[in-house]
Amino acid sequence: MDESAAPGSTGSHEPGSRGIARFARPVLIAASIVAVVCIALLIIIFLLDTFNATVYSVGGHDIHDDTQESRDIRGLYDGARTGSIFFLVTAVLAAAAAGWVLYRERQQGGGDTDGEDVHFEDLGQ
């Protein structure tokens, strides 16, 4: 059997093997989705905190009192808020890194050339 006929043995770069750039687009999409979900979660947590403080203050109490009950209400969503901020920052950094990799790949001329390059003048014909 001829070893030179094996696929991928020529050493040339197939369209799917661009190194780290092939993972950049899925990472950018996933990071964008995670960032949107984290922002929505932070908005929901803000609204729930506001609602809890309003309901607690209806009885004549203040949410800023130094009682155990008011401290518990203030700290009710601390874990979710901290986790959401952590994942939001991580997602933004991942999206920025993926965007940079995609930009660098495009500048090096390794962009996708799936079809024929059509110029503006050719569109009218």
PDB file of C-alpha atoms in Angstrom, residues 3-96:
ATOM      1  CA  GLU A   3       1.838   5.533   2.247  1.00  0.00           C
ATOM      2  CA  SER A   4       1.632   8.807   0.351  1.00  0.00           C
ATOM      3  CA  ALA A   5      -2.048   8.128  -0.408  1.00  0.00           C
ATOM      4  CA  ALA A   6      -3.042   8.376   3.259  1.00  0.00           C
ATOM      5  CA  PRO A   7      -5.200  11.417   3.985  1.00  0.00           C
ATOM      6  CA  GLY A   8      -3.414  14.217   5.772  1.00  0.00           C
ATOM      7  CA  SER A   9       0.068  12.733   5.313  1.00  0.00           C
ATOM      8  CA  THR A  10       1.224  15.464   2.941  1.00  0.00           C
ATOM      9  CA  GLY A  11       1.710  17.956   5.745  1.00  0.00           C
ATOM     10  CA  SER A  12      -0.496  20.548   4.112  1.00  0.00           C
ATOM     11  CA  HIS A  13      -3.044  22.431   6.113  1.00  0.00           C
ATOM     12  CA  GLU A  14      -6.590  21.303   5.523  1.00  0.00           C
ATOM     13  CA  PRO A  15      -9.304  23.948   5.853  1.00  0.00           C
ATOM     14  CA  GLY A  16     -10.368  22.581   9.249  1.00  0.00           C
ATOM     15  CA  SER A  17      -6.942  22.572  10.901  1.00  0.00           C
ATOM     16  CA  ARG A  18      -6.156  26.185  11.726  1.00  0.00           C
ATOM     17  CA  GLY A  19      -4.918  25.588  15.255  1.00  0.00           C
ATOM     18  CA  ILE A  20      -6.469  27.600  18.033  1.00  0.00           C
ATOM     19  CA  ALA A  21      -8.484  29.750  15.604  1.00  0.00           C
ATOM     20  CA  ARG A  22     -10.929  26.919  14.933  1.00  0.00           C
ATOM     21  CA  PHE A  23     -12.060  27.062  18.570  1.00  0.00           C
ATOM     22  CA  ALA A  24     -12.363  30.847  18.692  1.00  0.00           C
ATOM     23  CA  ARG A  25     -15.794  31.150  17.067  1.00  0.00           C
ATOM     24  CA  PRO A  26     -17.527  28.573  19.353  1.00  0.00           C
ATOM     25  CA  VAL A  27     -15.847  30.144  22.389  1.00  0.00           C
ATOM     26  CA  LEU A  28     -17.040  33.583  21.294  1.00  0.00           C
ATOM     27  CA  ILE A  29     -20.614  32.326  20.892  1.00  0.00           C
ATOM     28  CA  ALA A  30     -20.625  30.447  24.203  1.00  0.00           C
ATOM     29  CA  ALA A  31     -19.055  33.352  26.090  1.00  0.00           C
ATOM     30  CA  SER A  32     -21.617  35.751  24.657  1.00  0.00           C
ATOM     31  CA  ILE A  33     -24.477  33.514  25.767  1.00  0.00           C
ATOM     32  CA  VAL A  34     -23.006  33.121  29.253  1.00  0.00           C
ATOM     33  CA  ALA A  35     -22.517  36.887  29.538  1.00  0.00           C
ATOM     34  CA  VAL A  36     -26.138  37.577  28.563  1.00  0.00           C
ATOM     35  CA  VAL A  37     -27.402  34.992  31.065  1.00  0.00           C
ATOM     36  CA  CYS A  38     -25.225  36.460  33.841  1.00  0.00           C
ATOM     37  CA  ILE A  39     -26.455  39.981  33.131  1.00  0.00           C
ATOM     38  CA  ALA A  40     -30.062  38.742  33.226  1.00  0.00           C
ATOM     39  CA  LEU A  41     -29.353  36.947  36.514  1.00  0.00           C
ATOM     40  CA  LEU A  42     -27.849  40.083  38.035  1.00  0.00           C
ATOM     41  CA  ILE A  43     -30.918  42.083  37.019  1.00  0.00           C
ATOM     42  CA  ILE A  44     -33.214  39.477  38.565  1.00  0.00           C
ATOM     43  CA  ILE A  45     -31.154  39.452  41.780  1.00  0.00           C
ATOM     44  CA  PHE A  46     -31.331  43.253  41.952  1.00  0.00           C
ATOM     45  CA  LEU A  47     -35.106  43.155  41.552  1.00  0.00           C
ATOM     46  CA  LEU A  48     -35.477  40.437  44.190  1.00  0.00           C
ATOM     47  CA  ASP A  49     -33.280  42.357  46.644  1.00  0.00           C
ATOM     48  CA  THR A  50     -35.363  45.460  46.095  1.00  0.00           C
ATOM     49  CA  PHE A  51     -38.588  43.518  46.576  1.00  0.00           C
ATOM     50  CA  ASN A  52     -37.338  41.852  49.776  1.00  0.00           C
ATOM     51  CA  ALA A  53     -36.186  45.176  51.225  1.00  0.00           C
ATOM     52  CA  THR A  54     -39.541  46.757  50.377  1.00  0.00           C
ATOM     53  CA  VAL A  55     -41.536  43.949  51.941  1.00  0.00           C
ATOM     54  CA  TYR A  56     -39.336  43.964  55.038  1.00  0.00           C
ATOM     55  CA  SER A  57     -39.691  47.722  55.481  1.00  0.00           C
ATOM     56  CA  VAL A  58     -43.516  47.578  55.282  1.00  0.00           C
ATOM     57  CA  GLY A  59     -43.641  46.316  58.861  1.00  0.00           C
ATOM     58  CA  GLY A  60     -41.779  49.399  60.096  1.00  0.00           C
ATOM     59  CA  HIS A  61     -38.343  47.772  60.017  1.00  0.00           C
ATOM     60  CA  ASP A  62     -35.295  49.119  58.231  1.00  0.00           C
ATOM     61  CA  ILE A  63     -33.205  46.860  56.008  1.00  0.00           C
ATOM     62  CA  HIS A  64     -30.040  48.571  57.290  1.00  0.00           C
ATOM     63  CA  ASP A  65     -30.720  47.698  60.944  1.00  0.00           C
ATOM     64  CA  ASP A  66     -28.140  45.711  62.853  1.00  0.00           C
ATOM     65  CA  THR A  67     -30.479  42.791  63.534  1.00  0.00           C
ATOM     66  CA  GLN A  68     -29.902  39.207  62.464  1.00  0.00           C
ATOM     67  CA  GLU A  69     -33.041  39.207  60.313  1.00  0.00           C
ATOM     68  CA  SER A  70     -32.004  42.280  58.297  1.00  0.00           C
ATOM     69  CA  ARG A  71     -28.467  40.890  57.863  1.00  0.00           C
ATOM     70  CA  ASP A  72     -29.972  37.633  56.583  1.00  0.00           C
ATOM     71  CA  ILE A  73     -32.152  39.485  54.099  1.00  0.00           C
ATOM     72  CA  ARG A  74     -29.228  41.615  52.876  1.00  0.00           C
ATOM     73  CA  GLY A  75     -27.037  38.538  52.424  1.00  0.00           C
ATOM     74  CA  LEU A  76     -29.689  36.314  50.878  1.00  0.00           C
ATOM     75  CA  TYR A  77     -28.349  36.448  47.319  1.00  0.00           C
ATOM     76  CA  ASP A  78     -24.663  37.102  47.993  1.00  0.00           C
ATOM     77  CA  GLY A  79     -23.534  33.723  46.651  1.00  0.00           C
ATOM     78  CA  ALA A  80     -25.554  34.011  43.447  1.00  0.00           C
ATOM     79  CA  ARG A  81     -24.395  37.592  42.922  1.00  0.00           C
ATOM     80  CA  THR A  82     -20.727  36.711  43.461  1.00  0.00           C
ATOM     81  CA  GLY A  83     -20.931  33.673  41.181  1.00  0.00           C
ATOM     82  CA  SER A  84     -22.718  35.619  38.489  1.00  0.00           C
ATOM     83  CA  ILE A  85     -20.144  38.409  38.550  1.00  0.00           C
ATOM     84  CA  PHE A  86     -17.320  35.844  38.410  1.00  0.00           C
ATOM     85  CA  PHE A  87     -18.810  34.053  35.408  1.00  0.00           C
ATOM     86  CA  LEU A  88     -19.615  37.377  33.727  1.00  0.00           C
ATOM     87  CA  VAL A  89     -16.006  38.565  34.015  1.00  0.00           C
ATOM     88  CA  THR A  90     -14.723  35.166  32.835  1.00  0.00           C
ATOM     89  CA  ALA A  91     -17.094  35.182  29.852  1.00  0.00           C
ATOM     90  CA  VAL A  92     -16.127  38.720  28.862  1.00  0.00           C
ATOM     91  CA  LEU A  93     -12.426  37.834  29.020  1.00  0.00           C
ATOM     92  CA  ALA A  94     -12.997  34.651  26.985  1.00  0.00           C
ATOM     93  CA  ALA A  95     -15.025  36.563  24.387  1.00  0.00           C
ATOM     94  CA  ALA A  96     -12.329  39.235  24.145  1.00  0.00           C
TER      95      ALA A  96
END
